[in-house]
mmCIF file of C-alpha atoms in Angstrom:
data_model
loop_
_atom_site.group_PDB
_atom_site.id
_atom_site.type_symbol
_atom_site.label_atom_id
_atom_site.label_comp_id
_atom_site.label_asym_id
_atom_site.label_seq_id
_atom_site.Cartn_x
_atom_site.Cartn_y
_atom_site.Cartn_z
ATOM 1 C CA SER C 1 136.692 237.580 148.861
ATOM 2 C CA GLN C 2 139.531 240.047 149.951
ATOM 3 C CA THR C 3 140.664 243.156 148.081
ATOM 4 C CA ILE C 4 142.671 245.766 148.462
ATOM 5 C CA HIS C 5 142.590 249.238 146.196
ATOM 6 C CA GLN C 6 144.932 252.106 146.280
ATOM 7 C CA TRP C 7 144.118 255.277 144.685
ATOM 8 C CA PRO C 8 145.788 257.459 143.023
ATOM 9 C CA ALA C 9 147.056 255.014 140.221
ATOM 10 C CA THR C 10 149.969 257.493 139.343
ATOM 11 C CA LEU C 11 150.876 260.606 140.563
ATOM 12 C CA VAL C 12 152.703 263.683 139.636
ATOM 13 C CA GLN C 13 153.709 266.073 142.255
ATOM 14 C CA PRO C 14 155.496 270.176 142.892
ATOM 15 C CA VAL C 15 158.344 269.564 145.985
ATOM 16 C CA GLY C 16 156.737 270.757 149.119
ATOM 17 C CA SER C 17 153.490 270.243 148.490
ATOM 18 C CA PRO C 18 151.251 267.888 150.850
ATOM 19 C CA LEU C 19 150.551 264.173 149.917
ATOM 20 C CA SER C 20 147.671 261.628 150.926
ATOM 21 C CA LEU C 21 147.996 258.278 149.464
ATOM 22 C CA GLU C 22 145.396 255.621 150.055
ATOM 23 C CA CYS C 23 144.397 252.093 150.556
ATOM 24 C CA THR C 24 141.164 250.324 151.319
ATOM 25 C CA VAL C 25 140.636 246.379 151.757
ATOM 26 C CA GLU C 26 137.456 244.723 151.497
ATOM 27 C CA GLY C 27 136.135 241.287 152.125
ATOM 28 C CA THR C 28 138.359 240.796 155.720
ATOM 29 C CA SER C 29 137.971 241.970 159.049
ATOM 30 C CA ASN C 30 140.968 243.418 161.306
ATOM 31 C CA PRO C 31 143.692 243.064 158.878
ATOM 32 C CA ASN C 32 147.390 243.871 159.587
ATOM 33 C CA LEU C 33 148.228 246.911 156.844
ATOM 34 C CA TYR C 34 151.322 247.474 155.392
ATOM 35 C CA TRP C 35 153.286 250.531 153.366
ATOM 36 C CA TYR C 36 156.144 249.678 151.256
ATOM 37 C CA ARG C 37 157.925 252.177 149.277
ATOM 38 C CA GLN C 38 159.592 251.139 145.967
ATOM 39 C CA ALA C 39 162.605 252.947 144.621
ATOM 40 C CA ALA C 40 163.713 252.746 140.877
ATOM 41 C CA GLY C 41 164.847 249.208 139.521
ATOM 42 C CA ARG C 42 165.341 248.885 143.437
ATOM 43 C CA GLY C 43 163.418 246.116 146.330
ATOM 44 C CA LEU C 44 161.445 246.730 148.462
ATOM 45 C CA GLN C 45 161.510 248.956 152.116
ATOM 46 C CA LEU C 46 158.771 248.499 154.592
ATOM 47 C CA LEU C 47 157.135 252.744 155.878
ATOM 48 C CA PHE C 48 155.055 251.088 158.677
ATOM 49 C CA TYR C 49 152.618 248.526 159.735
ATOM 50 C CA SER C 50 149.088 248.876 161.509
ATOM 51 C CA VAL C 51 147.972 245.480 163.148
ATOM 52 C CA GLY C 52 144.659 248.135 164.536
ATOM 53 C CA ILE C 53 143.146 251.296 164.601
ATOM 54 C CA GLY C 54 144.949 254.226 165.541
ATOM 55 C CA GLN C 55 148.119 251.342 166.113
ATOM 56 C CA ILE C 56 151.037 252.392 164.072
ATOM 57 C CA SER C 57 154.180 250.968 163.698
ATOM 58 C CA SER C 58 157.034 252.879 162.035
ATOM 59 C CA GLU C 59 160.062 251.121 160.512
ATOM 60 C CA VAL C 60 161.917 253.871 158.401
ATOM 61 C CA PRO C 61 162.136 257.776 160.714
ATOM 62 C CA GLN C 62 161.195 260.221 157.257
ATOM 63 C CA ASN C 63 159.235 262.671 155.787
ATOM 64 C CA LEU C 64 156.366 260.364 155.938
ATOM 65 C CA SER C 65 153.388 259.275 157.946
ATOM 66 C CA ALA C 66 150.743 257.071 158.343
ATOM 67 C CA SER C 67 147.345 256.562 159.950
ATOM 68 C CA ARG C 68 144.474 254.284 160.501
ATOM 69 C CA PRO C 69 140.974 256.148 160.744
ATOM 70 C CA GLN C 70 139.070 253.025 160.359
ATOM 71 C CA ASP C 71 139.565 248.990 160.678
ATOM 72 C CA ARG C 72 140.602 248.595 156.976
ATOM 73 C CA GLN C 73 141.871 251.701 155.610
ATOM 74 C CA PHE C 74 145.607 252.941 155.779
ATOM 75 C CA ILE C 75 146.882 256.561 154.914
ATOM 76 C CA LEU C 76 150.063 257.683 153.700
ATOM 77 C CA SER C 77 150.825 261.037 154.105
ATOM 78 C CA SER C 78 153.216 264.065 153.647
ATOM 79 C CA LYS C 79 153.523 267.729 154.249
ATOM 80 C CA LYS C 80 156.123 268.183 152.471
ATOM 81 C CA LEU C 81 157.355 266.363 150.219
ATOM 82 C CA LEU C 82 160.804 266.219 148.940
ATOM 83 C CA LEU C 83 162.209 265.101 146.072
ATOM 84 C CA SER C 84 163.332 261.675 147.650
ATOM 85 C CA ASP C 85 159.952 260.492 148.109
ATOM 86 C CA SER C 86 159.198 259.513 144.385
ATOM 87 C CA GLY C 87 158.783 255.892 144.134
ATOM 88 C CA PHE C 88 156.071 252.908 144.211
ATOM 89 C CA TYR C 89 154.221 252.928 147.074
ATOM 90 C CA LEU C 90 152.246 249.061 147.143
ATOM 91 C CA CYS C 91 150.239 248.796 150.424
ATOM 92 C CA ALA C 92 149.948 245.092 151.997
ATOM 93 C CA TRP C 93 147.371 243.476 153.933
ATOM 94 C CA SER C 94 147.570 240.150 156.082
ATOM 95 C CA VAL C 95 145.377 238.446 158.820
ATOM 96 C CA GLY C 96 146.513 236.165 161.788
ATOM 97 C CA THR C 97 149.827 236.425 162.696
ATOM 98 C CA ASN C 98 152.921 238.299 161.174
ATOM 99 C CA THR C 99 154.314 235.402 159.527
ATOM 100 C CA ASP C 100 151.262 234.930 156.867
ATOM 101 C CA THR C 101 150.230 236.048 153.462
ATOM 102 C CA GLN C 102 150.777 239.660 152.740
ATOM 103 C CA TYR C 103 148.578 240.610 149.432
ATOM 104 C CA PHE C 104 149.303 243.666 147.901
ATOM 105 C CA GLY C 105 147.304 246.362 146.183
ATOM 106 C CA PRO C 106 148.189 247.622 142.918
ATOM 107 C CA GLY C 107 150.291 250.476 143.623
ATOM 108 C CA THR C 108 150.701 254.237 143.182
ATOM 109 C CA ARG C 109 153.630 255.213 141.093
ATOM 110 C CA LEU C 110 154.441 259.027 142.742
ATOM 111 C CA THR C 111 157.143 261.476 141.020
ATOM 112 C CA VAL C 112 158.432 264.426 142.802
ATOM 113 C CA LEU C 113 159.274 266.970 140.654
ATOM 114 C CA ALA D 1 173.800 241.628 156.811
ATOM 115 C CA GLN D 2 171.272 241.110 154.533
ATOM 116 C CA LYS D 3 168.208 238.346 155.896
ATOM 117 C CA VAL D 4 168.078 237.512 152.044
ATOM 118 C CA THR D 5 169.905 237.510 149.509
ATOM 119 C CA GLN D 6 168.893 237.116 145.656
ATOM 120 C CA ALA D 7 172.298 236.962 144.184
ATOM 121 C CA GLN D 8 171.594 237.142 140.207
ATOM 122 C CA THR D 9 170.049 241.029 139.052
ATOM 123 C CA GLU D 10 169.104 239.994 136.101
ATOM 124 C CA ILE D 11 168.610 236.857 134.068
ATOM 125 C CA SER D 12 168.124 236.445 130.591
ATOM 126 C CA VAL D 13 166.849 233.206 128.627
ATOM 127 C CA VAL D 14 164.839 232.204 125.401
ATOM 128 C CA GLU D 15 161.038 231.030 125.372
ATOM 129 C CA LYS D 16 161.406 227.231 126.061
ATOM 130 C CA GLU D 17 163.976 227.401 128.407
ATOM 131 C CA ASP D 18 164.197 226.614 132.588
ATOM 132 C CA VAL D 19 165.774 228.510 134.917
ATOM 133 C CA THR D 20 166.284 228.834 138.041
ATOM 134 C CA LEU D 21 165.935 231.908 140.544
ATOM 135 C CA ASP D 22 168.194 231.316 143.727
ATOM 136 C CA CYS D 23 167.822 232.494 147.185
ATOM 137 C CA VAL D 24 169.253 232.432 150.166
ATOM 138 C CA TYR D 25 168.188 233.210 153.844
ATOM 139 C CA GLU D 26 169.864 233.996 156.940
ATOM 140 C CA THR D 27 167.657 233.616 160.825
ATOM 141 C CA ARG D 28 168.480 231.806 164.148
ATOM 142 C CA ASP D 29 164.776 231.237 164.073
ATOM 143 C CA THR D 30 163.870 227.274 164.260
ATOM 144 C CA THR D 31 160.122 228.788 162.903
ATOM 145 C CA TYR D 32 159.567 231.117 159.920
ATOM 146 C CA TYR D 33 158.064 231.130 156.615
ATOM 147 C CA LEU D 34 159.544 231.834 153.312
ATOM 148 C CA PHE D 35 158.197 232.975 150.442
ATOM 149 C CA TRP D 36 158.197 234.074 146.359
ATOM 150 C CA TYR D 37 156.478 236.838 144.622
ATOM 151 C CA LYS D 38 156.414 237.803 141.671
ATOM 152 C CA GLN D 39 156.190 241.457 140.469
ATOM 153 C CA PRO D 40 155.374 242.142 136.328
ATOM 154 C CA PRO D 41 155.606 245.212 134.807
ATOM 155 C CA SER D 42 151.842 246.248 135.985
ATOM 156 C CA GLY D 43 153.833 246.500 139.448
ATOM 157 C CA GLU D 44 151.738 244.827 141.784
ATOM 158 C CA LEU D 45 153.247 242.262 143.254
ATOM 159 C CA VAL D 46 151.205 238.670 143.062
ATOM 160 C CA PHE D 47 152.034 236.077 145.586
ATOM 161 C CA LEU D 48 153.263 232.720 144.318
ATOM 162 C CA ILE D 49 153.992 230.315 147.907
ATOM 163 C CA ARG D 50 154.662 230.380 151.595
ATOM 164 C CA ARG D 51 156.136 227.695 152.889
ATOM 165 C CA ASN D 52 157.204 227.225 156.609
ATOM 166 C CA SER D 53 160.933 226.298 158.078
ATOM 167 C CA PHE D 54 159.406 222.512 158.850
ATOM 168 C CA ASP D 55 158.724 221.125 155.266
ATOM 169 C CA GLU D 56 161.251 220.512 153.558
ATOM 170 C CA GLN D 57 159.174 218.880 151.350
ATOM 171 C CA ASN D 58 159.620 220.083 147.648
ATOM 172 C CA GLU D 59 156.688 221.993 145.627
ATOM 173 C CA ILE D 60 155.241 221.713 142.266
ATOM 174 C CA SER D 61 152.456 224.044 140.792
ATOM 175 C CA GLY D 62 152.485 223.902 137.550
ATOM 176 C CA ARG D 63 155.894 224.777 135.127
ATOM 177 C CA TYR D 64 156.981 225.777 138.953
ATOM 178 C CA SER D 65 158.563 224.427 141.240
ATOM 179 C CA TRP D 66 160.659 225.118 144.722
ATOM 180 C CA ASN D 67 163.161 223.090 146.401
ATOM 181 C CA PHE D 68 163.634 223.874 149.485
ATOM 182 C CA GLN D 69 166.761 223.007 151.329
ATOM 183 C CA LYS D 70 167.347 223.938 155.455
ATOM 184 C CA SER D 71 171.370 222.930 154.875
ATOM 185 C CA THR D 72 172.178 225.249 152.104
ATOM 186 C CA SER D 73 169.478 227.701 153.599
ATOM 187 C CA SER D 74 168.728 227.956 150.559
ATOM 188 C CA PHE D 75 164.606 228.004 148.664
ATOM 189 C CA ASN D 76 165.281 227.857 144.789
ATOM 190 C CA PHE D 77 162.567 228.388 142.349
ATOM 191 C CA THR D 78 162.503 226.643 139.222
ATOM 192 C CA ILE D 79 160.214 228.056 136.046
ATOM 193 C CA THR D 80 160.155 224.755 134.023
ATOM 194 C CA ALA D 81 159.346 226.009 130.175
ATOM 195 C CA SER D 82 159.882 229.474 130.517
ATOM 196 C CA GLN D 83 157.266 231.818 128.461
ATOM 197 C CA VAL D 84 157.468 235.234 127.500
ATOM 198 C CA VAL D 85 154.136 236.056 130.318
ATOM 199 C CA ASP D 86 156.654 234.798 133.075
ATOM 200 C CA SER D 87 159.093 237.974 132.586
ATOM 201 C CA ALA D 88 158.879 240.316 135.791
ATOM 202 C CA VAL D 89 160.814 240.656 138.665
ATOM 203 C CA TYR D 90 160.499 238.114 141.270
ATOM 204 C CA PHE D 91 161.241 238.064 143.860
ATOM 205 C CA CYS D 92 162.050 235.913 147.883
ATOM 206 C CA ALA D 93 160.645 236.686 151.074
ATOM 207 C CA LEU D 94 161.601 235.631 155.045
ATOM 208 C CA SER D 95 159.711 235.570 157.997
ATOM 209 C CA GLU D 96 160.520 235.289 161.400
ATOM 210 C CA ALA D 97 157.469 234.254 164.079
ATOM 211 C CA GLY D 98 157.231 237.326 166.485
ATOM 212 C CA VAL D 99 158.802 239.403 164.017
ATOM 213 C CA ASN D 100 156.123 241.948 162.421
ATOM 214 C CA LYS D 101 157.886 242.429 159.213
ATOM 215 C CA PHE D 102 159.215 240.804 156.058
ATOM 216 C CA TYR D 103 162.497 240.462 154.759
ATOM 217 C CA PHE D 104 162.509 240.819 151.030
ATOM 218 C CA GLY D 105 165.843 240.074 149.072
ATOM 219 C CA SER D 106 166.364 242.628 146.246
ATOM 220 C CA GLY D 107 164.636 240.756 143.287
ATOM 221 C CA THR D 108 165.782 239.280 139.845
ATOM 222 C CA LYS D 109 164.875 240.467 137.270
ATOM 223 C CA LEU D 110 163.403 237.863 134.626
ATOM 224 C CA ASN D 111 163.498 238.292 130.509
ATOM 225 C CA VAL D 112 161.926 235.981 128.564
ATOM 226 C CA LYS D 113 162.748 236.709 125.249
ATOM 227 C CA PRO D 114 160.739 235.305 122.274
#
């Protein structure tokens, strides 16, 4: 069966510090991968998606970047965090077409102080 | 314009009451898919259901049922005999063929009180 992992689970970082969040999927090959952000009490905002190694599409230009160095690994990064980067970051995967079900990881709660 | 509207921001019910969560969507595509997800306090989104635009049959899964009506562009979710464990934020989402993204509604927070 497929599983998706995210780490760390929680993170508190000072403004201006770098960020690296990791997401890995097990039990499937060539998944589509997604990064979402959820601000407190709000809906989900798609940040990036990837349909293959090295292929990244950005939905919202901002202080973040994503990379996919391996088939089942998706990394969200920032060189300098802003206060507005605080939120709950969710990674998701799907297979097949873009209309297939997305399955979500446990999330990382990021607080920037 | 929002693609998916969940007009109910928060609903509170007492355990064992039935509750319906509304979802209205907007699309010009003839092929699309609709989803419901549950987000409990732990934060992880849990997939509940996926329906395609060609299947308007209502679906029942235990205490959960979904009413898909293309004529009103709605995909409502009903929980029968609600339980405290149903307390969560529920999201409706739309996916269109050829567009590699989901359009999520803003979510409805359901509070089930004992």
